[in-house]
Phi, psi and omega in degrees: 000127180284173187298318181294319180294319180294319179298317178297320178296317179296323180294319178296319179294323177296320177294327179300325180302320184277001171279348177281112189304309186292324176293320181299317179294316182292321179294321177297320177297319179296315180301312182297317180295320179297313181292328174299316179296318180295315178294323178296326179295317177297313181296325180297320177299320180289324176296319178299321180293322180295323183275325189242350179059236182300338180271011183300324180299319179293319178297313181295320179297320179295316179298317181287330175293320174301316179302309184292324178299317179291322178297316182294323184274316189276321183303313178295324179293320177296319178297326183285325188251002187295336180287354180258004186245153168287100198292321180296314179298324180294315179296318178298316180299320180295320177294320179296318178300315182294321178298318181293320181294314183296321180292339179276338186301320180297344185262003182287149180233353180231150181298322183294335175299320179300315184297318181295311183293320178296323177301314179294315181301312185282333173298318178294318180294322181295328178278334184293314187298307180295329177293317176301314181295327180289334181284328187308310183295340177277340178264321179254096189273337178288133186298316181294318178294325179298317178297319178295325179296319176297320178297317179298323178297317180292322176299322179299317177299318181295314182295326177299316181294333179283313194264336181303314178298324179294313179298320179296320179298317179295314182298319183287352176287337181226010175213160176275165186292336178291328175292328177297324175298318180298315179297322179295319178299319178297324177297318177296323178296319178295320176301318179298320179295321179294319177296320180298330179277356182270138175270109182248116181292161176298147183286146170268142180300143178288152178285345174283121184286325183252144180300322182298326178300319181289326180289318190273341188297318179293322179294320177299322178299318177298318185294322186266354183254117186306312184294329179283330172298321176299320179295323176303318179292320180292333174303323179293322179298313180299316182292320181297318180285315184294330181294330175299314182292312187289315188271318192264349184300316185299313179289323182295316182287316184286316187267320182274315183266349178071032182270178180261178178294327176293323177297325177301311181296322180291327176292321174297324179294331177298317176295317179297325178295318176301319179293316184296312181299316180295318180298326178289329181276336189294322183306315179293323179294318182289342173294335185242351187232140179296146179302321181302318181297314181294316184289324176294319176298322177299322178294324177294318178300317181292319177300317178296319181295315179294320178296322177295319178298316178298321179295320177299317181291317180297318182279350181070028180281122180246088184226123181299315185295314180296318179298314179298322179295318178294317179298319178295323178296318177297318177299319179296316180296322177297320178297322181295335178265315187288318186300314181280354188300316181300321179295320179294318179299315184297322185268010180258351183219166171300145180307326180293337181268359184301313182301321182291325178289320176298319178296321178295317178297323177302312182287317183293322178294321178291331176296323177296317178295328178297333177282318190273330179302311179298324179297312182297320185272307186286312178292323179300321180287321185272329187241353178095165184289326185300308179293317183299311183289334174293319177298315180294327176296321177296316178298318179297319179296316179298318178295320180295316179295317180296319178299318179294321183283323184281340182253088183299146183300324185292340179273359184255013182300143180291136181260143177293151178291126181242169191283334183224162177296326179297319179296322177299318178299314182299326183280336189248349186292151171235177188299319180294316180297319180299318179298321181289318184289343173293338177264352185227061192254009181220147177288139169284130182229000000 
């Protein structure tokens, strides 16, 4: 089968996945919830600026640190115990909680109110994702379709990070950020209704007898697999660069560049545009280029982008065009690392171990953000952007070097297209991966 015929076949198979009614409803609920979270993050930054002014970066960093701490702690626990819960009712409850919290955010008057509400909001979000992933194999029973469903889920996360700032920029052109909170709350309510309309079968008990086995198996796979160790290091590069955009944009645009709240969203959209354009170009590149090459190049792009941002701050250059270009460069570099990650994860383990490895990547990537968010916000507020972004540039450089060293070139060889996910596993496994997948051989459900 030639490349064009294979691509057409894959596209037809991908469309077949969305003919499954319950998956279509559940995936729609995930999309709406993801964009709700993304829009709420933009609005939260503007709310922090209204309450704290120049200290908004520290407030936002604290809120996001709370978020990442809960993601790292709660997501693995939810993955471990989700087979013991009525999953549809649990997902609906999580959406209702998030809707209630978001609708309350416009009425806060103290900074500590933000921390409490964000804690509740992100605890619910941290439990939602692994529960959603655990439901997929019970709704999508075909192995090939199941792998595509996981890929679609990761694409949804990527697209949310691309488009949420753009949508927020458009919305803030004709509404205030408190109205954006209301719209986000309505989105979570709609997500709950879609989940309620989904038929989710009762969970089957996991083959892991102890909860810790289920939590640790995916992390063990990362530790013993060379290419996944490289991804752990590249997670730090993404977090170091991305934290500048997420945490510091609001203060940089409002205080340094003298912009409006809409300008904040448009600057975030510049980063999202860089990610989107790159993500659209990558599939053809990845057809001919190894993931390691693309992802390593992405780390170099991010190191250059963070260094450029630090240089602007050190030199005191206040230019909208240059800042937007640097933000777009950071967005492009993030896409070069994040977009191929799912493909690398899938071909590094037995198909039955895919959910646990995806869950491990979810926690490990958020752990990297847990390191960089406080630096961007707390150090940025107390010591200024020049020192803060220089520190983040050093972290990004360390992560890029570690990623290149930990991911040996010989483990990144391109694999031939095979007929099943199992065949792909047989062709790509190495001794370390095999040892890990013997401990991670069943889907959590």
